[in-house]
Amino acid sequence: MPPEAAREEIEELRREIRRHDFLYHAEGRPEISDGAYDLLFDRLKALEAAHPELITPDSPTQRVGAEPRDDLPTVRHTAPMLSLDSTQSPEEVTRFDARVRKAVEGDQVEYVLEPKLDGVSIELVYLEGRLDRAVTRGNGWEGEGVTENVRTIPSVPLRLFEDGAWIPELLAVRGEVLMTLSAFEGLNQSLLEEGAEPYANPRNATSGAIRQLDSAITARRPLECLAYDILEIQGASFRRDTERIDALKGWGFRIPERIEVARMVEEIFAYHAAFHRERDELDYEIDGVVVKLNDLDQRTDLGSTSRHPRWALAYKFEPRKEVTRIERIAVQVGRTGVLTPVALLRPVEVGGVTVSRATLHNREELERKDVREGDRVRVQRAGDVIPQVVEVVPEPDRDRPLPFRMPERCPNCDAPVAVSGPYTLCPNRFGCPAQLKGRVVHFASRNGLDIEGLGSETAGLLVERGLVAEPADLFELSVEDLLPLPGFAVRSAENLVAAIEQRRSTELRRFLFGLGIPEVGVAVARDLALHFRTLDALMAASREDLQVVPGIGPKMAERIEEFLGDSQTAGAIDRLVGRMFELSVPEAEGKGGALEGQRFVFTGTLESMSRSRAKRLVESVGARVTSAVSGETDLVVAGEGAGAKLRKAQELGVDVLDEEGFLALLAQAEVEL
Ligand code: IVH
């Protein structure tokens, strides 16, 4: 075939295929059969194989093809990707509406209403109509470049449609990548079959798929992309958001379903209620609805705070609750000897996640909620937070068993328990296997000695077989000791022994954290190490000496002194020190961390990271994290669903940051995410 003819046919095929991709993936109304589509696609592939010089990156055949990468590059956004102010309360929505009306001074107010998609936010940049790059939201200013991965998503146009709409020189679109619930279940099923860990929810699965280093893996994950905003466009003159939505559609993007326009606040409530009712019938996760001013000039007038626009609001749903039955109440014994009642549930899906255990906290909580074995209960999961039992669902006709009583003896070592306030404790500190195991795990944990390969399971085995009764025993373990344990072979036994050996020298702060001193987390351990410099100096410190360390109050000092003064503890520490070489305090470290001495409280759920990760990050630059808001708190970070602590902070006039602001602060403090 002459090259000119090939070129023409290739272009024609690409146009056809793009149109069918759009009809299938964005519109859900295919016009041709899969077989007919395959014929077009195969023909295009054959022609391109014969004329490789005609292959372009925006050809439908080129969605997969990039080499695996070593890492994801950091890429700046065309315009900042703000987040939305959010609320669950109708009163807040009314107040938002009133503020907007006041600001536009009697002009018509028109809102665009959309579902709030619970996926991963992404920026897609098109130059001259071709997909140039795709960037995750990251901290709002810059994110990870995931272009090759996003190219594999069938509903992302590689090239904008030209028919009707003109092609802007630059177009930056914001959208949400997500996985349908049915696709998510299918993926988890096959992960389980391969013996791999399933994902906790569709959002995590999406986030994992988007961040793959090998785009061939992303291509096998069933992702979709829905576009809902234009971040930047050159040469545009839109007046309304609805016009932009039409343009996005014209360029070939898939847009959210059931976008509506409203003039009255009541319509917002009706829209929210309707989506809430139908939430469970949708094949994708939404966590609320988004209300946006339609008129773009009015948007400009209202402007944005540093974190979110004043012209939009996310009106979220209450956390999902489901009803299930408690099969049994079990009691767990932790490292510190606290007995925690745990409801073992008939497994139930709560918003895409199977829940089979929920904490019942302590004796008082148990009594307050009057939760008993066999009860029907409502369980709640907000974001990635540990599931909780909210309340008992009354069943008047059922004979309930007697109230659950916390055991009088430790379920693990049979020692008679002690009661302290709402807590039940096993006092057998040095004989209870559950506590021993907990201590060994804590000692070896990431912020402790960071011993690779020593997790909960191995620690359990070591304690059970009588090989380890306290952390010091770890340093006596030999390969021969480990070999008979299930799961160990020569190689793994040698590795563990070597990993332990390596930690005979460590930093004092790790050692102190690893001891599991009450109240001593990462930050306090580091402060103690910096202040006292040697273990001997700390052991000799009085309560008053301890209080000299900033952030250590009388109560904390008392508990630390008590712990270190205990003769059995002191013996265990002696034995440890006898087997270790060095406990060091690096000179350069600690002083002058960017958030040195700042007291943080986290509340609500953060979208971009878990609470514990957020805590680690700020502590790494010297901040201290406490759980209660007080006059001494410097900063409260309020994620989604924040309640009482946020109100308290506002009452006390403590500074509050939302997630966006928090990420900005981390960026400023040069914390690596
Ligand atoms: S508009 C500046 N519309 O919700 C406002 N956001 O913080 C731009 N989201 O992660 C966002 N569905 O990615 C908008 N229909 C929708 C949305 C939506 C989901 C996400 C957004 C962000 C979060 C809000």
PDB file of N, CA and C in Angstrom, residues 86 88 203 316 319 380-386 602-611 614 637-643 658-659:
ATOM      1  N   SER A  86     -15.850  20.981  53.560  1.00  0.00           N
ATOM      2  CA  SER A  86     -16.881  19.953  53.591  1.00  0.00           C
ATOM      3  C   SER A  86     -17.652  19.969  54.893  1.00  0.00           C
ATOM      4  N   GLN A  88     -21.208  17.865  57.072  1.00  0.00           N
ATOM      5  CA  GLN A  88     -22.272  16.864  57.042  1.00  0.00           C
ATOM      6  C   GLN A  88     -23.583  17.498  57.488  1.00  0.00           C
ATOM      7  N   ARG A 203     -10.876   2.759  46.814  1.00  0.00           N
ATOM      8  CA  ARG A 203      -9.991   3.922  46.710  1.00  0.00           C
ATOM      9  C   ARG A 203      -8.524   3.507  46.860  1.00  0.00           C
ATOM     10  N   LYS A 316     -21.303  16.113  52.644  1.00  0.00           N
ATOM     11  CA  LYS A 316     -20.982  14.690  52.738  1.00  0.00           C
ATOM     12  C   LYS A 316     -22.089  13.886  53.412  1.00  0.00           C
ATOM     13  N   PRO A 319     -21.125   8.768  58.067  1.00  0.00           N
ATOM     14  CA  PRO A 319     -20.373   7.533  57.837  1.00  0.00           C
ATOM     15  C   PRO A 319     -21.330   6.358  57.651  1.00  0.00           C
ATOM     16  N   GLN A 380     -19.964   0.975  62.509  1.00  0.00           N
ATOM     17  CA  GLN A 380     -19.658   2.147  61.697  1.00  0.00           C
ATOM     18  C   GLN A 380     -18.185   2.150  61.334  1.00  0.00           C
ATOM     19  N   ARG A 381     -17.917   2.588  60.121  1.00  0.00           N
ATOM     20  CA  ARG A 381     -16.532   2.727  59.703  1.00  0.00           C
ATOM     21  C   ARG A 381     -16.430   4.072  59.010  1.00  0.00           C
ATOM     22  N   ALA A 382     -15.698   4.974  59.605  1.00  0.00           N
ATOM     23  CA  ALA A 382     -15.527   6.286  58.971  1.00  0.00           C
ATOM     24  C   ALA A 382     -14.144   6.290  58.347  1.00  0.00           C
ATOM     25  N   GLY A 383     -14.091   6.411  57.032  1.00  0.00           N
ATOM     26  CA  GLY A 383     -12.797   6.389  56.354  1.00  0.00           C
ATOM     27  C   GLY A 383     -12.083   5.094  56.673  1.00  0.00           C
ATOM     28  N   ASP A 384     -10.826   5.212  57.041  1.00  0.00           N
ATOM     29  CA  ASP A 384     -10.057   4.008  57.326  1.00  0.00           C
ATOM     30  C   ASP A 384      -9.941   3.730  58.818  1.00  0.00           C
ATOM     31  N   VAL A 385     -10.794   4.410  59.585  1.00  0.00           N
ATOM     32  CA  VAL A 385     -10.718   4.276  61.033  1.00  0.00           C
ATOM     33  C   VAL A 385     -11.202   2.882  61.451  1.00  0.00           C
ATOM     34  N   ILE A 386     -10.660   2.401  62.563  1.00  0.00           N
ATOM     35  CA  ILE A 386     -11.043   1.086  63.101  1.00  0.00           C
ATOM     36  C   ILE A 386     -12.557   1.036  63.314  1.00  0.00           C
ATOM     37  N   PHE A 602      -4.404  15.785  66.241  1.00  0.00           N
ATOM     38  CA  PHE A 602      -5.069  15.395  65.001  1.00  0.00           C
ATOM     39  C   PHE A 602      -6.485  14.951  65.311  1.00  0.00           C
ATOM     40  N   THR A 603      -7.415  15.371  64.471  1.00  0.00           N
ATOM     41  CA  THR A 603      -8.781  14.899  64.647  1.00  0.00           C
ATOM     42  C   THR A 603      -9.415  14.714  63.276  1.00  0.00           C
ATOM     43  N   GLY A 604     -10.391  13.833  63.213  1.00  0.00           N
ATOM     44  CA  GLY A 604     -11.011  13.554  61.913  1.00  0.00           C
ATOM     45  C   GLY A 604     -10.113  12.675  61.053  1.00  0.00           C
ATOM     46  N   THR A 605     -10.566  12.430  59.846  1.00  0.00           N
ATOM     47  CA  THR A 605      -9.851  11.510  58.959  1.00  0.00           C
ATOM     48  C   THR A 605      -9.134  12.285  57.865  1.00  0.00           C
ATOM     49  N   LEU A 606      -7.871  11.995  57.677  1.00  0.00           N
ATOM     50  CA  LEU A 606      -7.129  12.612  56.584  1.00  0.00           C
ATOM     51  C   LEU A 606      -7.258  11.718  55.359  1.00  0.00           C
ATOM     52  N   GLU A 607      -7.359  12.366  54.213  1.00  0.00           N
ATOM     53  CA  GLU A 607      -7.575  11.604  52.992  1.00  0.00           C
ATOM     54  C   GLU A 607      -6.253  11.035  52.477  1.00  0.00           C
ATOM     55  N   SER A 608      -5.187  11.798  52.658  1.00  0.00           N
ATOM     56  CA  SER A 608      -3.946  11.424  51.992  1.00  0.00           C
ATOM     57  C   SER A 608      -3.054  10.504  52.815  1.00  0.00           C
ATOM     58  N   MET A 609      -3.350  10.351  54.091  1.00  0.00           N
ATOM     59  CA  MET A 609      -2.494   9.469  54.887  1.00  0.00           C
ATOM     60  C   MET A 609      -3.223   9.075  56.160  1.00  0.00           C
ATOM     61  N   SER A 610      -2.730   8.011  56.794  1.00  0.00           N
ATOM     62  CA  SER A 610      -3.334   7.583  58.043  1.00  0.00           C
ATOM     63  C   SER A 610      -2.901   8.540  59.149  1.00  0.00           C
ATOM     64  N   ARG A 611      -3.636   8.497  60.248  1.00  0.00           N
ATOM     65  CA  ARG A 611      -3.303   9.333  61.387  1.00  0.00           C
ATOM     66  C   ARG A 611      -1.889   9.013  61.875  1.00  0.00           C
ATOM     67  N   ALA A 614       0.718  10.569  59.703  1.00  0.00           N
ATOM     68  CA  ALA A 614       0.761  12.019  59.905  1.00  0.00           C
ATOM     69  C   ALA A 614       1.545  12.335  61.179  1.00  0.00           C
ATOM     70  N   VAL A 637      -5.026  19.747  63.601  1.00  0.00           N
ATOM     71  CA  VAL A 637      -5.217  19.368  62.201  1.00  0.00           C
ATOM     72  C   VAL A 637      -6.542  18.627  62.116  1.00  0.00           C
ATOM     73  N   ALA A 638      -7.488  19.235  61.417  1.00  0.00           N
ATOM     74  CA  ALA A 638      -8.840  18.670  61.379  1.00  0.00           C
ATOM     75  C   ALA A 638      -9.095  18.043  60.023  1.00  0.00           C
ATOM     76  N   GLY A 639      -9.220  16.737  60.004  1.00  0.00           N
ATOM     77  CA  GLY A 639      -9.568  16.034  58.771  1.00  0.00           C
ATOM     78  C   GLY A 639     -11.069  15.973  58.633  1.00  0.00           C
ATOM     79  N   GLU A 640     -11.499  15.132  57.734  1.00  0.00           N
ATOM     80  CA  GLU A 640     -12.927  15.058  57.493  1.00  0.00           C
ATOM     81  C   GLU A 640     -13.626  14.376  58.663  1.00  0.00           C
ATOM     82  N   GLY A 641     -14.807  14.902  58.986  1.00  0.00           N
ATOM     83  CA  GLY A 641     -15.587  14.315  60.066  1.00  0.00           C
ATOM     84  C   GLY A 641     -15.130  14.764  61.447  1.00  0.00           C
ATOM     85  N   ALA A 642     -14.247  15.785  61.522  1.00  0.00           N
ATOM     86  CA  ALA A 642     -13.810  16.293  62.820  1.00  0.00           C
ATOM     87  C   ALA A 642     -15.012  16.863  63.562  1.00  0.00           C
ATOM     88  N   GLY A 643     -15.037  16.678  64.885  1.00  0.00           N
ATOM     89  CA  GLY A 643     -16.204  17.142  65.640  1.00  0.00           C
ATOM     90  C   GLY A 643     -15.813  17.884  66.896  1.00  0.00           C
ATOM     91  N   ASP A 658      -6.780  22.533  57.930  1.00  0.00           N
ATOM     92  CA  ASP A 658      -7.417  21.379  57.304  1.00  0.00           C
ATOM     93  C   ASP A 658      -6.326  20.592  56.587  1.00  0.00           C
ATOM     94  N   GLU A 659      -6.725  19.562  55.886  1.00  0.00           N
ATOM     95  CA  GLU A 659      -5.725  18.678  55.295  1.00  0.00           C
ATOM     96  C   GLU A 659      -4.807  19.419  54.329  1.00  0.00           C
TER      97      GLU A 659
END
